[in-house]
XYZ file of C-alpha atoms in Angstrom:
306
model
C 1.498 -2.353 -27.535
C -1.094 -2.407 -24.558
C 0.495 0.892 -23.587
C 0.277 2.612 -27.138
C -3.474 1.398 -27.135
C -4.112 3.178 -23.959
C -2.272 6.105 -24.725
C -4.019 6.399 -28.070
C -7.638 5.877 -26.194
C -6.788 8.714 -23.868
C -5.709 10.921 -26.711
C -8.863 9.886 -28.263
C -11.485 9.814 -25.390
C -9.866 12.269 -23.121
C -9.559 11.680 -19.399
C -11.875 13.000 -16.426
C -10.321 16.233 -14.887
C -7.920 16.379 -11.943
C -9.715 17.992 -9.219
C -7.784 20.746 -7.262
C -6.148 19.560 -4.062
C -8.795 21.250 -1.725
C -11.263 18.418 -3.310
C -9.629 16.113 -1.030
C -10.461 16.290 2.700
C -7.448 16.089 5.088
C -7.445 15.144 8.650
C -5.593 15.450 11.466
C -3.252 12.683 12.430
C -3.060 11.284 16.209
C 0.288 10.231 16.590
C 2.595 9.299 19.463
C 5.923 7.435 19.804
C 4.174 4.554 21.232
C 0.641 3.702 21.781
C -1.256 3.232 25.198
C -1.584 -0.043 27.000
C -5.435 0.539 26.200
C -4.968 0.297 22.609
C -4.419 -2.813 19.912
C -3.446 -0.176 17.292
C -3.583 3.288 15.590
C -3.170 3.293 11.881
C -2.436 6.657 10.072
C -2.967 7.192 6.485
C -0.195 9.543 4.792
C -1.525 8.733 1.346
C -1.614 6.241 -1.230
C -0.354 3.186 -0.154
C 1.882 4.574 2.758
C 0.470 3.884 6.225
C 1.748 4.216 9.642
C 0.862 1.347 11.821
C 1.562 1.686 15.749
C 1.324 -1.712 17.143
C 2.685 -4.133 19.670
C 5.152 -1.690 20.929
C 6.243 -0.988 16.915
C 6.078 1.789 14.525
C 5.431 0.307 11.042
C 5.774 1.905 7.448
C 4.212 0.610 4.316
C 5.361 1.366 0.955
C 6.721 4.897 2.261
C 6.486 7.927 -0.647
C 7.102 11.403 0.623
C 8.150 12.523 -2.914
C 6.555 14.996 -4.962
C 6.588 12.664 -7.849
C 6.163 8.853 -8.527
C 8.612 8.839 -10.939
C 12.483 8.439 -11.110
C 12.409 11.835 -12.014
C 12.020 14.962 -10.346
C 10.037 17.128 -13.061
C 8.345 14.211 -14.840
C 6.098 11.258 -13.989
C 2.964 11.326 -11.782
C 2.748 14.175 -9.585
C 0.969 14.575 -6.189
C -2.840 15.352 -6.140
C -2.275 15.940 -1.943
C 0.793 16.339 -0.112
C 1.899 13.661 2.475
C -0.712 14.015 5.605
C 2.289 13.742 8.069
C 5.290 15.461 7.886
C 8.349 13.373 7.562
C 10.014 14.780 10.529
C 6.782 14.235 12.454
C 7.345 10.216 12.293
C 7.757 8.380 15.473
C 10.862 6.160 15.752
C 10.362 3.351 13.038
C 10.890 0.068 13.479
C 9.526 -1.846 10.279
C 9.284 -1.024 7.122
C 6.950 -3.303 4.808
C 7.501 -2.870 1.150
C 5.055 -4.653 -1.601
C 6.775 -4.012 -4.621
C 9.379 -2.018 -6.553
C 6.969 0.309 -8.478
C 8.181 4.117 -7.780
C 4.361 4.872 -6.427
C 5.642 2.250 -3.714
C 9.470 2.154 -3.558
C 10.795 5.343 -3.601
C 14.550 6.004 -3.324
C 14.542 9.521 -1.867
C 12.238 8.381 1.204
C 14.471 5.128 1.685
C 17.496 7.200 2.010
C 15.918 9.671 4.268
C 14.164 6.946 6.561
C 18.035 5.507 6.823
C 19.379 8.822 7.375
C 17.135 9.300 10.540
C 16.797 5.814 11.661
C 19.897 3.822 10.646
C 19.887 0.384 11.312
C 16.895 0.457 13.791
C 14.785 -0.104 10.880
C 14.414 -3.894 9.630
C 13.111 -3.642 5.769
C 10.597 -6.398 5.248
C 10.114 -7.052 1.349
C 9.546 -9.695 -1.281
C 12.139 -11.643 -2.656
C 14.620 -9.984 -4.732
C 15.345 -6.436 -3.079
C 18.344 -7.042 -0.823
C 21.264 -5.768 -3.540
C 18.919 -3.131 -4.764
C 19.230 -1.850 -0.691
C 22.939 -2.775 -0.090
C 23.686 -0.435 -3.041
C 22.463 2.583 -0.992
C 24.315 1.229 2.006
C 21.464 -0.723 3.655
C 21.968 -4.242 4.929
C 19.225 -4.688 7.443
C 16.752 -6.408 4.897
C 14.716 -9.498 5.537
C 13.153 -11.058 2.017
C 10.409 -13.367 2.297
C 8.613 -15.539 -0.649
C 4.747 -16.026 -0.288
C 3.692 -17.800 2.640
C 6.867 -17.186 4.604
C 7.057 -15.303 8.103
C 9.225 -13.730 10.266
C 9.101 -12.552 14.054
C 10.533 -9.673 15.203
C 11.015 -8.540 18.757
C 10.189 -10.376 21.945
C 7.287 -10.815 24.401
C 4.499 -8.568 24.405
C 6.208 -6.304 21.987
C 6.838 -8.798 19.397
C 4.998 -8.894 16.072
C 4.908 -11.806 13.261
C 4.911 -10.542 9.866
C 3.988 -12.420 6.694
C 4.491 -12.252 2.704
C 1.273 -13.525 1.112
C 0.577 -13.400 -2.703
C -0.749 -10.502 -4.796
C -1.569 -10.524 -8.691
C 0.878 -7.675 -10.043
C 4.454 -7.247 -11.536
C 7.693 -5.519 -11.090
C 9.954 -3.186 -13.138
C 12.130 -0.029 -12.369
C 13.948 0.176 -15.198
C 14.226 -1.182 -18.849
C 15.341 -4.531 -18.439
C 14.294 -5.823 -14.930
C 10.350 -7.104 -15.630
C 9.330 -9.093 -13.252
C 12.854 -9.233 -11.590
C 11.919 -9.269 -8.184
C 8.702 -10.104 -6.668
C 5.645 -8.511 -5.321
C 3.168 -9.402 -2.405
C 0.689 -8.599 0.418
C 1.489 -8.766 4.104
C -0.343 -9.301 7.502
C 1.158 -8.586 10.891
C 0.001 -10.327 13.929
C 0.780 -8.816 17.044
C 1.352 -10.739 20.317
C -2.065 -9.873 21.674
C -3.412 -11.352 18.830
C -4.238 -8.046 16.903
C -4.127 -9.236 13.042
C -4.096 -6.328 10.065
C -3.857 -7.252 6.330
C -1.892 -4.898 4.093
C -2.989 -5.623 0.062
C 0.065 -3.905 -1.182
C -1.010 -3.588 -4.957
C -3.136 -6.111 -6.916
C -5.616 -7.186 -9.093
C -8.059 -9.545 -7.966
C -7.611 -13.060 -8.004
C -8.407 -16.451 -6.263
C -5.653 -16.610 -3.671
C -8.161 -14.257 -1.334
C -10.118 -16.968 -0.827
C -6.474 -19.237 -0.151
C -5.568 -16.763 1.937
C -8.619 -16.233 3.921
C -9.243 -20.140 4.318
C -5.489 -20.397 5.819
C -5.088 -17.432 7.731
C -9.076 -16.105 8.797
C -10.159 -13.532 11.167
C -8.431 -10.177 10.394
C -9.126 -7.078 12.390
C -8.171 -4.759 9.800
C -7.854 -5.271 6.030
C -6.491 -2.475 4.037
C -6.827 -2.984 -0.137
C -6.096 -0.700 -3.367
C -9.160 0.380 -4.456
C -7.940 2.875 -7.343
C -5.994 3.130 -10.536
C -8.492 0.635 -12.352
C -9.505 2.117 -15.826
C -9.551 1.099 -18.494
C -10.457 -2.111 -17.326
C -9.009 -4.269 -20.280
C -5.814 -2.796 -19.164
C -5.776 -2.175 -16.069
C -7.555 -5.075 -14.235
C -4.484 -7.795 -14.466
C -3.295 -5.398 -11.729
C -5.314 -3.388 -10.154
C -8.638 -4.112 -8.335
C -11.730 -1.390 -8.792
C -13.687 -1.013 -5.861
C -16.246 -3.707 -6.401
C -13.151 -6.282 -6.506
C -11.935 -4.877 -3.394
C -15.325 -5.368 -1.636
C -15.213 -9.640 -2.973
C -11.394 -9.532 -1.442
C -12.490 -8.367 1.673
C -15.177 -11.244 1.665
C -12.730 -13.595 0.595
C -10.135 -13.018 3.138
C -13.083 -13.516 5.484
C -15.096 -10.444 5.618
C -14.204 -9.754 9.126
C -13.006 -6.505 10.696
C -12.660 -2.785 9.420
C -12.125 -2.373 6.139
C -9.747 0.580 5.180
C -9.386 1.511 1.345
C -5.959 3.133 0.201
C -4.171 3.455 -3.224
C -6.764 6.219 -4.679
C -6.314 10.047 -3.949
C -2.924 11.124 -3.985
C -1.179 9.612 -7.588
C -3.332 9.966 -11.060
C -1.914 6.576 -12.510
C -5.095 5.821 -14.752
C -8.247 6.886 -15.831
C -10.807 6.744 -13.298
C -11.594 9.940 -11.745
C -9.851 10.493 -8.863
C -12.928 11.141 -6.604
C -14.664 8.286 -7.396
C -13.093 5.401 -5.484
C -15.010 5.923 -2.025
C -18.392 6.454 -3.928
C -17.945 2.919 -5.575
C -16.844 1.311 -2.714
C -19.630 2.484 -0.509
C -22.009 1.494 -3.087
C -20.398 -2.029 -3.735
C -20.494 -2.271 0.372
C -24.223 -1.494 0.487
C -25.016 -3.840 -2.284
C -23.151 -6.687 -0.349
C -25.012 -6.488 2.719
C -22.107 -5.477 4.501
C -22.395 -3.495 7.776
C -21.754 0.115 7.747
C -19.327 0.207 11.104
C -16.801 -2.035 9.331
C -16.100 0.128 6.667
C -13.868 3.102 7.329
C -13.458 5.694 4.478
C -10.212 7.639 6.095
C -9.584 11.351 4.911
C -5.431 11.602 4.366
C -4.382 12.066 7.588
C -6.885 10.439 9.791
C -5.804 7.867 12.242
C -7.934 4.925 12.950
C -7.913 3.677 16.391
C -8.620 0.321 17.416
C -9.529 0.086 20.999
C-alpha cells in the first residue's frame, strides 16, 4: 500500500527531471595492480555503491554493479544516469568482494558472473547471512557469510585484512517470496597497518551508528549513502538523506575522511539527482566539521591516503 501511495503521489505531483549525463562530472581513475609502499589506501568511486578499495596489498570491490540497469530485466527498471567510471577490463586482480545486501542496485548477477569468469576462486565473496546458496547455484563456492559484529581475517602478515560486518537499517528482497530472507549489513576493513575504512552499504539512520562508534572508534575513511531519500515518509526507514549521513558520521566518531555514495548513478527515488552533494556540504558546514575531512569525489575519482 505504501508503494501504491508513493506511485500515486508521483503521478499527482511529478518528480524533478533527470539531468543529462553531461551534468555529472567524471574524473580519471588512478588504479594500479598494487599500491606503493608510501600509500595506505586508494579508493576509486566506480558509481553508486561500487568502490575499488586498494589496501594492505589487496584489491577490494564493494557492491559491484557494471550493468546498465539495476533490475532483473534487461529493458526495464532504473537505468544508469552515468556509466561505470572504471571499465571492467581495467580492473586489477580482485581479491575480495564485499556485498552489503541483495537489492539489484547492489547485487548484480551479470557482474557477479563476469567477476567469477575473470578471477575465479581467487575472489573471496564476503556477505551477510543467507547468500551461500545463491552464489552456489551460480558455481561460486568461496563465500564467507558474517552475522552482525562478526569478523574474518584474510591474508597473512602485512598483507592481512580484517573484515567486520556491522548493522544497517535496511531490508532484502529479489523476488516475490524472499522478503527479508537474507541479512543486510555494513562493513569495516582494518588493514595490518591499522588503516580502518567503514563502508555503510545501504541504510536508514539509526542508533546503532553510536554503538559502532563506541565499540570501534577511529575510522580513517567513512563511506556512507546520501541519496534516494525522498519522499521521507516512505524512504527514511531505508535511506539516509545528507543530513542523516552527517549525523551518522559524527556518531561513528567524526574522524577521518567522509566520502558520500549512493547518488548520481541510478534514479531510485524522488530527490533531485544533483541535490545530495549540495545538501551534504551545507549540513557539513552547519555541523561545524572541517572542510578537509569532506571528500565528494566525481565518478571515477581516486582518493589516496598517504
